[in-house]
CSV table of C-alpha atoms in Angstrom, one decimal:
chain,number,residue,atom,x,y,z
Q,422,GLU,CA,0.0,0.0,0.0
Q,423,ASP,CA,1.3,3.5,-0.9
Q,424,GLN,CA,2.2,5.4,2.2
Q,425,VAL,CA,3.8,8.7,3.3
Q,426,THR,CA,5.2,9.5,6.8
Q,427,GLN,CA,6.7,12.7,8.0
Q,428,SER,CA,9.0,13.5,10.9
Q,429,PRO,CA,9.2,15.2,13.3
Q,430,GLU,CA,5.5,15.8,14.0
Q,431,ALA,CA,6.3,19.2,15.4
Q,432,LEU,CA,9.4,21.3,15.4
Q,433,ARG,CA,10.3,24.5,17.3
Q,434,LEU,CA,13.2,26.6,16.0
Q,435,GLN,CA,14.8,29.9,17.0
Q,436,GLU,CA,14.8,32.4,14.3
Q,437,GLY,CA,18.0,31.8,12.2
Q,438,GLU,CA,18.3,28.2,13.4
Q,439,SER,CA,18.5,26.0,10.3
Q,440,SER,CA,17.0,22.5,10.2
Q,441,SER,CA,15.4,19.8,8.0
Q,442,LEU,CA,12.0,18.1,7.8
Q,443,ASN,CA,11.8,14.5,6.6
Q,444,CYS,CA,9.3,12.8,4.4
Q,445,SER,CA,9.6,9.0,3.9
Q,446,TYR,CA,7.5,7.3,1.3
Q,447,THR,CA,6.6,3.8,0.1
Q,448,VAL,CA,5.0,3.8,-3.4
Q,449,SER,CA,4.8,1.4,-6.3
Q,450,GLY,CA,6.9,3.6,-8.6
Q,451,LEU,CA,7.2,7.3,-7.8
Q,452,ARG,CA,5.7,9.6,-10.4
Q,453,GLY,CA,6.2,12.8,-8.3
Q,454,LEU,CA,6.7,14.0,-4.8
Q,455,PHE,CA,5.2,17.3,-3.7
Q,456,TRP,CA,5.7,19.8,-0.8
Q,457,TYR,CA,2.9,22.0,0.4
Q,458,ARG,CA,2.7,24.7,3.1
Q,459,GLN,CA,-0.5,25.1,5.1
Q,460,ASP,CA,-1.2,28.1,7.3
Q,461,PRO,CA,-3.8,27.9,10.1
Q,462,GLY,CA,-7.3,28.2,8.7
Q,463,LYS,CA,-6.2,28.0,5.1
Q,464,GLY,CA,-5.9,25.5,2.4
Q,465,PRO,CA,-2.5,24.0,1.5
Q,466,GLU,CA,-0.3,26.0,-0.8
Q,467,PHE,CA,1.9,24.3,-3.4
Q,468,LEU,CA,5.7,24.7,-3.0
Q,469,PHE,CA,7.7,22.1,-5.0
Q,470,THR,CA,7.5,19.1,-7.3
Q,471,LEU,CA,10.4,16.6,-7.4
Q,472,TYR,CA,10.4,13.8,-10.0
Q,473,SER,CA,13.6,11.8,-9.5
Q,474,ALA,CA,16.3,10.9,-7.0
Q,475,GLY,CA,19.0,13.5,-6.8
Q,476,GLU,CA,16.7,16.4,-7.9
Q,477,GLU,CA,16.7,19.6,-5.8
Q,478,LYS,CA,14.4,22.6,-5.9
Q,479,GLU,CA,14.9,25.9,-4.0
Q,480,LYS,CA,12.6,28.8,-3.1
Q,481,GLU,CA,13.8,31.6,-0.8
Q,482,ARG,CA,14.9,29.9,2.5
Q,483,LEU,CA,13.5,26.5,1.5
Q,484,LYS,CA,15.3,23.7,-0.4
Q,485,ALA,CA,13.7,20.3,-1.2
Q,486,THR,CA,15.8,17.2,-2.0
Q,487,LEU,CA,14.8,13.7,-3.1
Q,488,THR,CA,16.3,10.3,-2.7
Q,489,LYS,CA,14.8,6.9,-3.6
Q,490,LYS,CA,13.1,6.5,-0.2
Q,491,GLU,CA,12.7,10.0,1.2
Q,492,SER,CA,12.7,13.7,0.7
Q,493,PHE,CA,14.0,16.5,2.9
Q,494,LEU,CA,12.8,20.0,3.2
Q,495,HIS,CA,15.8,22.1,4.4
Q,496,ILE,CA,15.0,25.5,6.0
Q,497,THR,CA,17.9,27.8,6.1
Q,498,ALA,CA,17.9,30.7,8.6
Q,499,PRO,CA,14.2,30.5,9.2
Q,500,LYS,CA,12.0,33.6,10.0
Q,501,PRO,CA,8.8,33.7,12.1
Q,502,GLU,CA,6.8,33.9,8.9
Q,503,ASP,CA,8.0,30.4,7.9
Q,504,SER,CA,5.9,29.0,10.7
Q,505,ALA,CA,3.3,26.7,9.2
Q,506,THR,CA,2.5,23.1,8.7
Q,507,TYR,CA,4.5,21.5,5.9
Q,508,LEU,CA,2.9,18.7,4.0
Q,509,CYS,CA,4.5,16.1,1.8
Q,510,ALA,CA,2.6,14.2,-0.8
Q,511,VAL,CA,3.3,11.5,-3.4
Q,512,GLN,CA,1.8,10.3,-6.6
Q,513,ALA,CA,2.4,6.7,-7.6
Q,514,ALA,CA,2.9,5.6,-11.2
Q,515,THR,CA,-0.1,3.3,-10.8
Q,516,SER,CA,-2.5,5.7,-9.3
Q,517,TYR,CA,-3.1,8.0,-12.2
Q,518,ASP,CA,-3.7,11.5,-10.8
Q,519,LYS,CA,-4.3,10.6,-7.2
Q,520,VAL,CA,-2.1,12.2,-4.6
Q,521,ILE,CA,-1.5,10.8,-1.1
Q,522,PHE,CA,-0.6,13.3,1.6
Q,523,GLY,CA,1.5,12.7,4.7
Q,524,PRO,CA,0.4,13.9,8.2
Q,525,GLY,CA,2.6,17.0,8.1
Q,526,THR,CA,5.2,18.7,10.3
Q,527,SER,CA,4.1,21.7,12.3
Q,528,LEU,CA,6.9,24.2,12.3
Q,529,SER,CA,7.1,27.1,14.8
Q,530,VAL,CA,9.9,29.7,14.4
Q,531,ILE,CA,10.4,31.8,17.5
Q,532,PRO,CA,11.7,35.3,17.2
D,1090,ASP,CA,-8.5,34.7,-11.1
D,1091,ALA,CA,-10.1,34.6,-7.7
D,1092,GLY,CA,-8.7,31.1,-7.0
D,1093,VAL,CA,-10.8,28.2,-5.9
D,1094,ILE,CA,-14.0,29.3,-4.2
D,1095,GLN,CA,-15.8,27.3,-1.6
D,1096,SER,CA,-19.1,27.9,0.2
D,1097,PRO,CA,-20.1,28.0,2.9
D,1098,ARG,CA,-17.0,28.7,4.9
D,1099,HIS,CA,-18.5,27.4,8.1
D,1100,GLU,CA,-21.5,25.0,8.5
D,1101,VAL,CA,-23.0,23.9,11.8
D,1102,THR,CA,-25.8,21.4,11.6
D,1103,GLU,CA,-27.5,18.8,13.6
D,1104,MET,CA,-27.1,15.0,13.2
D,1105,GLY,CA,-29.4,13.6,10.5
D,1106,GLN,CA,-29.5,16.8,8.4
D,1107,GLU,CA,-28.4,17.1,4.8
D,1108,VAL,CA,-25.3,19.1,4.2
D,1109,THR,CA,-24.2,20.5,0.8
D,1110,LEU,CA,-20.8,21.9,0.2
D,1111,ARG,CA,-20.0,23.9,-3.0
D,1112,CYS,CA,-16.9,24.5,-5.0
D,1113,LYS,CA,-16.0,26.6,-8.0
D,1114,PRO,CA,-12.6,25.6,-9.5
D,1115,ILE,CA,-10.2,27.9,-11.2
D,1116,SER,CA,-11.3,28.5,-14.8
D,1117,GLY,CA,-9.5,26.3,-17.3
D,1118,HIS,CA,-8.6,23.6,-14.7
D,1119,ASP,CA,-9.6,20.1,-15.8
D,1120,TYR,CA,-9.2,18.3,-12.5
D,1121,LEU,CA,-11.2,18.8,-9.3
D,1122,PHE,CA,-10.5,17.1,-6.0
D,1123,TRP,CA,-12.5,16.9,-2.8
D,1124,TYR,CA,-10.5,16.3,0.4
D,1125,ARG,CA,-11.3,16.0,4.1
D,1126,GLN,CA,-8.9,17.1,6.8
D,1127,THR,CA,-9.0,16.0,10.5
D,1128,MET,CA,-6.4,16.0,13.3
D,1129,MET,CA,-6.6,12.2,13.5
D,1130,ARG,CA,-6.5,11.3,9.8
D,1131,GLY,CA,-4.9,14.2,8.2
D,1132,LEU,CA,-5.7,15.2,4.6
D,1133,GLU,CA,-7.7,12.4,2.8
D,1134,LEU,CA,-8.8,12.4,-0.8
D,1135,LEU,CA,-12.5,11.7,-1.1
D,1136,ILE,CA,-13.1,11.8,-4.8
D,1137,TYR,CA,-11.7,13.5,-7.9
D,1138,PHE,CA,-13.1,14.5,-11.3
D,1139,ASN,CA,-11.4,14.9,-14.7
D,1140,ASN,CA,-13.4,16.9,-17.3
D,1141,ASN,CA,-16.5,16.7,-15.0
D,1142,VAL,CA,-16.3,12.9,-14.9
D,1143,PRO,CA,-15.7,11.1,-11.5
D,1144,ILE,CA,-12.5,9.1,-11.9
D,1145,ASP,CA,-11.8,7.7,-8.4
D,1146,ASP,CA,-14.3,7.8,-5.5
D,1147,SER,CA,-12.6,5.1,-3.5
D,1148,GLY,CA,-12.0,7.6,-0.7
D,1149,MET,CA,-15.7,8.4,-0.2
D,1150,PRO,CA,-16.4,6.9,3.3
D,1151,GLU,CA,-19.9,5.7,2.9
D,1152,ASP,CA,-23.0,5.9,0.8
D,1153,ARG,CA,-24.0,8.9,2.8
D,1154,PHE,CA,-21.5,10.9,0.8
D,1155,SER,CA,-22.1,11.8,-2.8
D,1156,ALA,CA,-20.4,14.3,-5.2
D,1157,LYS,CA,-21.4,15.8,-8.5
D,1158,MET,CA,-19.8,18.0,-11.1
D,1159,PRO,CA,-22.6,19.2,-13.5
D,1160,ASN,CA,-20.3,21.5,-15.4
D,1161,ALA,CA,-16.7,22.7,-15.5
D,1162,SER,CA,-17.3,25.5,-13.1
D,1163,PHE,CA,-19.2,23.9,-10.3
D,1164,SER,CA,-19.1,20.9,-8.0
D,1165,THR,CA,-21.0,19.8,-4.9
D,1166,LEU,CA,-20.3,17.4,-2.1
D,1167,LYS,CA,-23.4,16.2,-0.2
D,1168,ILE,CA,-23.7,14.4,3.0
D,1169,GLN,CA,-27.1,12.8,3.8
D,1170,PRO,CA,-27.7,12.1,6.6
D,1171,SER,CA,-24.9,13.8,8.5
D,1172,GLU,CA,-23.3,12.4,11.6
D,1173,PRO,CA,-21.0,13.9,14.3
D,1174,ARG,CA,-18.0,11.9,12.9
D,1175,ASP,CA,-18.3,13.9,9.7
D,1176,SER,CA,-17.1,17.0,11.5
D,1177,ALA,CA,-14.0,18.1,9.6
D,1178,VAL,CA,-12.6,20.7,7.2
D,1179,TYR,CA,-13.5,19.9,3.7
D,1180,PHE,CA,-11.3,21.2,0.9
D,1181,CYS,CA,-11.8,21.5,-2.8
D,1182,ALA,CA,-8.8,21.7,-5.1
D,1183,SER,CA,-8.3,22.0,-8.8
D,1184,SER,CA,-5.4,21.5,-11.2
D,1185,PHE,CA,-4.7,21.8,-14.9
D,1186,LEU,CA,-2.0,19.3,-15.3
D,1187,SER,CA,-2.2,15.5,-15.5
D,1188,GLY,CA,0.3,13.0,-14.4
D,1189,ALA,CA,2.9,14.2,-11.9
D,1190,GLY,CA,2.0,17.8,-12.9
D,1191,GLY,CA,-1.3,17.1,-11.3
D,1192,GLY,CA,0.3,17.2,-7.9
D,1193,GLU,CA,0.4,21.0,-8.3
D,1194,GLN,CA,-3.1,21.5,-6.9
D,1195,PHE,CA,-4.7,24.8,-6.0
D,1196,PHE,CA,-6.7,24.6,-2.8
D,1197,GLY,CA,-9.7,26.5,-1.7
D,1198,PRO,CA,-10.1,28.0,1.8
D,1199,GLY,CA,-12.1,25.0,3.0
D,1200,THR,CA,-15.5,24.5,4.7
D,1201,ARG,CA,-15.4,23.8,8.4
D,1202,LEU,CA,-18.3,21.4,9.1
D,1203,THR,CA,-19.6,20.8,12.6
D,1204,VAL,CA,-22.3,18.2,13.1
D,1205,LEU,CA,-23.9,18.3,16.5
């Protein structure tokens, strides 16, 4: 069964303290892995798509990387406005356009 | 474009009542997804449409749930009869790409449903 797990469940960082979020997945052939950001009371907002192992994508203080079994979202020198829940999602080669979301990591950046 | 529009934003109802959630996708998007989000189960896909046709409804929890997409600019998710365990935030999302590109979905603000 296709599955996505994320760790840690919650993370508290001081402003400027870099860290990484982990997304581990088990799918029957990866078509794509996606990162989303969700602010309280809002819908998820798309950040990145990664297609193959070794690929990296960057956006401001965020960098997403992909291996054959997991993805990392690296946050460099975070600011309070980076506080949000970060969701990882995968699409399997056999599941057409269906996307499976992980449980998310709640990030708090303290000034 | 105004983005994905959902209504109502909040719905409080009593057990046994019918609930209808509405969604207007972004113009030009071929795919429409309905999700449910709870603390316990996270974000779950209920059903999705491509060109107004339901493709996969395996996530619909029971026969009490039904979804329609009568045209490219409107979809409904209906719960009849509603139960307290249906309380959740329901999101509608749309996308214009297929395959892995379909993972880039645009979400609406959600409808917070409370069933008493």
